[in-house]
């Protein structure tokens, strides 16, 4: 049965642990996040702006301009985002447990496409339904099922509903810590988003009207590189939180100043 271990480490302690784990390997893991972003962001955006038949035009009255609604992009993200996110989790967990960088793990979601897709879809639906009541229940639901894909990764036999139930149990008493840990990256996220925010503002104001759409997609992708570098840091931190919550990583007794792996857990 999935354990319910309360994470006592503060967000700053988890981030410090992540930095220690990443020491000497930041660049290698950044390449992994870059590969992920190519498939999650760059390719679908390029297809969306290149093949116009996959989009339809919407007039934005407030900006007095036409907007090509990227139907293909939204469908692609609906189907693929969970599959690719599962790959990121597999990539990070494999690194944490072996110190080996395996880029093929980024595509682990395709090995179990159906259950991974269904878990991701059900989480999105449940979060969406709770969000209809109010934003706070939506956030609670998001953190309640935050560990579902991690659990499915480690236990292929758990099933779709089993992964959701296990995540609900595992995050009991930990949802606030998940929220605070994610929130602790907000300053870095704002800094990393500045280049793309400026570019998007220029696009909306028509300042880059003469630049081809494909070029804009590539430019925006390049300006997003700081965000993908930050993704290495944040995903490693959340992966370590999962390792603690699942019992694979425990504080070393008696002082409790360090951590040790338990039964195939993370190597520190």
Coordinates of C-alpha atoms in Angstrom, one line a residue:
X1 CA 0.0 0.0 0.0
X2 CA 1.2 3.5 -0.7
X3 CA 2.7 5.1 2.3
X4 CA 1.6 8.4 3.8
X5 CA 4.8 10.0 4.9
X6 CA 4.6 13.7 5.9
X7 CA 7.4 15.7 4.4
X8 CA 9.0 17.8 7.2
X9 CA 11.7 19.4 5.1
X10 CA 11.1 23.1 4.1
X11 CA 11.0 24.2 0.5
X12 CA 14.5 25.7 0.9
X13 CA 15.8 22.5 2.3
X14 CA 14.4 20.5 -0.6
X15 CA 15.9 23.0 -3.1
X16 CA 19.2 22.8 -1.4
X17 CA 19.1 19.0 -1.6
X18 CA 18.2 19.3 -5.3
X19 CA 21.2 21.6 -5.9
X20 CA 23.5 19.0 -4.2
X21 CA 22.1 16.2 -6.4
X22 CA 22.5 18.2 -9.6
X23 CA 26.1 19.3 -8.9
X24 CA 28.2 18.6 -11.9
X25 CA 25.3 17.5 -14.1
X26 CA 23.2 20.6 -14.7
X27 CA 24.1 20.7 -18.4
X28 CA 23.3 17.1 -19.0
X29 CA 19.9 17.4 -17.5
X30 CA 19.3 20.7 -19.3
X31 CA 19.8 18.8 -22.6
X32 CA 17.0 16.5 -21.4
X33 CA 14.6 19.4 -20.7
X34 CA 15.6 20.8 -24.1
X35 CA 14.6 17.5 -25.8
X36 CA 11.3 17.5 -23.9
X37 CA 10.6 21.1 -24.9
X38 CA 11.3 20.4 -28.5
X39 CA 8.5 17.8 -28.6
X40 CA 6.2 19.6 -26.1
X41 CA 6.5 23.1 -27.4
X42 CA 8.6 23.7 -30.5
X43 CA 7.3 21.0 -32.9
X44 CA 3.6 21.5 -32.2
X45 CA 3.9 25.3 -32.5
X46 CA 5.8 25.1 -35.8
X47 CA 3.2 22.7 -37.2
X48 CA 0.4 24.9 -35.9
X49 CA 1.7 28.1 -37.7
X50 CA 2.9 26.3 -40.8
X51 CA -0.2 24.2 -41.6
X52 CA -2.9 26.9 -41.6
X53 CA -5.7 24.4 -42.2
X54 CA -5.1 23.1 -38.7
X55 CA -6.2 26.5 -37.2
X56 CA -9.2 28.8 -37.6
X57 CA -9.3 32.6 -37.3
X58 CA -10.9 34.5 -34.5
X59 CA -11.3 38.3 -34.4
X60 CA -10.1 39.9 -31.2
X61 CA -12.1 43.1 -30.9
X62 CA -10.1 44.6 -28.1
X63 CA -6.9 44.4 -30.1
X64 CA -8.6 45.0 -33.5
X65 CA -6.8 42.1 -35.0
X66 CA -7.4 38.5 -36.2
X67 CA -6.0 35.6 -34.2
X68 CA -5.4 32.2 -35.6
X69 CA -6.8 29.8 -33.0
X70 CA -4.4 26.8 -32.9
X71 CA -6.8 23.9 -32.9
X72 CA -4.1 21.4 -33.6
X73 CA -1.9 22.7 -30.8
X74 CA -4.7 22.3 -28.2
X75 CA -5.5 18.7 -29.4
X76 CA -1.8 17.9 -29.4
X77 CA -1.3 19.1 -25.9
X78 CA -4.4 17.3 -24.7
X79 CA -3.1 14.0 -26.0
X80 CA 0.6 14.4 -25.6
X81 CA 1.4 16.6 -22.6
X82 CA 0.8 13.9 -20.0
X83 CA 2.8 11.4 -22.0
X84 CA 5.8 13.8 -22.3
X85 CA 5.5 14.9 -18.6
X86 CA 5.6 11.2 -17.6
X87 CA 8.8 11.0 -19.6
X88 CA 10.3 13.9 -17.6
X89 CA 9.4 12.2 -14.3
X90 CA 11.0 8.9 -15.5
X91 CA 14.1 10.8 -16.7
X92 CA 14.5 12.6 -13.3
X93 CA 13.7 9.6 -11.2
X94 CA 16.2 7.5 -13.1
X95 CA 18.9 10.1 -12.5
X96 CA 18.0 10.5 -8.8
X97 CA 18.3 6.7 -8.3
X98 CA 21.3 5.9 -10.4
X99 CA 23.1 9.2 -11.2
X100 CA 22.8 8.0 -14.8
X101 CA 21.4 10.4 -17.5
X102 CA 19.3 8.4 -19.8
X103 CA 17.6 10.5 -22.5
X104 CA 15.5 7.6 -23.7
X105 CA 13.6 7.8 -20.5
X106 CA 12.1 11.0 -21.8
X107 CA 9.9 8.8 -24.0
X108 CA 8.9 6.3 -21.4
X109 CA 5.3 7.5 -21.6
X110 CA 4.9 5.9 -25.0
X111 CA 5.7 2.5 -23.5
X112 CA 2.5 2.8 -21.4
X113 CA 0.6 5.2 -23.6
X114 CA -3.0 4.2 -22.6
X115 CA -2.7 4.3 -18.8
X116 CA -0.5 7.4 -18.8
X117 CA -2.9 9.3 -21.1
X118 CA -6.0 8.2 -19.0
X119 CA -4.4 9.3 -15.7
X120 CA -3.4 12.6 -17.2
X121 CA -6.8 13.1 -18.7
X122 CA -8.7 12.2 -15.5
X123 CA -6.6 14.5 -13.4
X124 CA -7.3 17.4 -15.9
X125 CA -11.0 16.6 -15.8
X126 CA -11.2 16.4 -12.0
X127 CA -9.1 19.6 -11.5
X128 CA -11.3 21.3 -14.1
X129 CA -14.6 20.2 -12.4
X130 CA -13.4 21.3 -9.0
X131 CA -12.3 24.6 -10.4
X132 CA -15.8 25.2 -11.5
X133 CA -16.8 25.5 -7.9
X134 CA -14.0 27.9 -7.0
X135 CA -10.3 28.3 -7.7
X136 CA -9.2 27.0 -4.3
X137 CA -10.9 23.6 -4.7
X138 CA -9.3 23.3 -8.1
X139 CA -5.8 23.9 -6.6
X140 CA -6.6 21.3 -3.8
X141 CA -7.5 18.8 -6.5
X142 CA -4.4 19.5 -8.5
X143 CA -2.2 18.9 -5.5
X144 CA -4.2 15.8 -4.4
X145 CA -3.4 14.0 -7.7
X146 CA 0.0 15.6 -8.2
X147 CA 1.8 12.3 -7.6
X148 CA -0.4 10.1 -9.7
X149 CA 2.0 9.8 -12.6
X150 CA 5.0 9.2 -10.3
X151 CA 3.1 6.4 -8.7
X152 CA 2.1 4.9 -12.1
X153 CA 5.7 5.1 -13.1
X154 CA 6.9 3.0 -10.1
X155 CA 3.9 0.6 -10.1
X156 CA 2.6 -0.3 -13.6
X157 CA 0.1 -2.6 -12.1
X158 CA -1.6 0.0 -9.9
X159 CA -4.0 0.9 -12.7
X160 CA -5.5 4.3 -13.6
X161 CA -7.9 4.7 -10.7
X162 CA -5.5 3.1 -8.3
X163 CA -2.9 5.7 -9.2
X164 CA -5.4 8.5 -8.4
X165 CA -6.4 6.8 -5.1
X166 CA -2.7 6.3 -4.1
X167 CA -1.9 9.9 -4.9
X168 CA -4.8 11.1 -2.8
X169 CA -3.5 9.0 0.1
X170 CA 0.2 10.0 -0.4
X171 CA -0.5 13.7 -0.5
X172 CA -2.8 13.7 2.5
X173 CA -1.0 16.2 4.8
X174 CA 1.4 17.1 2.1
X175 CA -0.6 19.3 -0.2
X176 CA 0.4 22.5 1.5
X177 CA 4.1 21.5 1.2
X178 CA 3.7 20.7 -2.5
X179 CA 2.1 24.2 -3.0
X180 CA 4.7 26.0 -1.0
X181 CA 7.5 24.2 -2.8
X182 CA 6.1 25.1 -6.2
X183 CA 5.5 28.7 -5.0
X184 CA 9.1 28.9 -3.8
X185 CA 10.2 29.0 -7.5
X186 CA 8.0 31.9 -8.3
X187 CA 10.8 34.5 -8.3
X188 CA 12.9 32.5 -10.7
X189 CA 9.9 31.8 -12.9
X190 CA 9.1 35.5 -13.2
X191 CA 12.7 36.3 -14.2
X192 CA 12.8 33.4 -16.7
X193 CA 9.6 34.6 -18.3
X194 CA 10.7 38.2 -18.9
X195 CA 12.1 37.6 -22.4
X196 CA 9.0 35.8 -23.7
X197 CA 6.6 38.3 -22.0
X198 CA 8.4 41.2 -23.8
X199 CA 8.2 39.3 -27.1
X200 CA 4.5 38.5 -26.7
X201 CA 3.8 42.2 -25.8
X202 CA 5.5 43.3 -29.0
X203 CA 3.6 40.7 -31.1
X204 CA 0.2 41.9 -29.6
X205 CA 1.1 45.5 -30.4
X206 CA 1.9 44.6 -34.0
X207 CA 5.6 45.6 -33.6
X208 CA 6.7 42.3 -35.3
X209 CA 4.0 42.1 -38.0
X210 CA 6.6 41.7 -40.7
X211 CA 8.4 38.7 -39.0
X212 CA 7.2 35.3 -40.3
X213 CA 5.3 33.2 -37.8
X214 CA 7.8 30.3 -38.0
X215 CA 10.6 32.7 -37.1
X216 CA 8.6 34.1 -34.2
X217 CA 8.0 30.5 -32.9
X218 CA 11.7 29.8 -33.0
X219 CA 12.6 33.1 -31.4
X220 CA 10.2 32.6 -28.6
X221 CA 11.5 29.0 -28.1
X222 CA 15.1 30.4 -27.9
X223 CA 14.0 33.1 -25.4
X224 CA 12.3 30.3 -23.3
X225 CA 15.6 28.5 -22.7
X226 CA 16.0 30.0 -19.1
X227 CA 12.7 28.5 -18.2
X228 CA 13.8 25.1 -19.4
X229 CA 17.0 25.4 -17.4
X230 CA 14.9 26.3 -14.4
X231 CA 12.8 23.2 -15.1
X232 CA 15.8 21.1 -14.3
X233 CA 15.9 22.6 -10.8
X234 CA 12.2 22.5 -10.1
X235 CA 11.6 18.9 -11.5
X236 CA 14.5 17.6 -9.5
X237 CA 13.1 19.2 -6.4
X238 CA 9.7 17.7 -6.9
X239 CA 11.2 14.3 -7.7
X240 CA 13.0 14.4 -4.4
X241 CA 9.8 15.3 -2.7
X242 CA 8.2 12.2 -4.2
X243 CA 11.1 10.1 -3.1
X244 CA 10.7 11.2 0.5
X245 CA 6.9 10.8 0.4
X246 CA 7.2 7.3 -1.1
X247 CA 9.7 6.3 1.6
X248 CA 12.6 5.8 -0.8
X249 CA 14.6 8.6 0.8
X250 CA 14.9 9.0 4.5
X251 CA 16.9 11.2 6.8
X252 CA 19.9 9.4 8.2
X253 CA 19.8 8.8 12.0
X254 CA 20.5 9.9 14.6
X255 CA 21.3 13.5 13.7
X256 CA 19.0 13.6 10.7
X257 CA 21.3 16.0 8.9
X258 CA 21.6 13.9 5.7
X259 CA 19.6 11.5 3.6
X260 CA 20.0 7.9 2.6
X261 CA 18.2 5.8 0.0
X262 CA 15.7 3.1 1.0
X263 CA 15.1 0.1 -1.2
X264 CA 16.3 1.4 -4.6
X265 CA 15.6 5.0 -3.8
X266 CA 17.5 8.1 -4.7
X267 CA 21.3 8.1 -4.5
X268 CA 22.7 11.1 -2.6

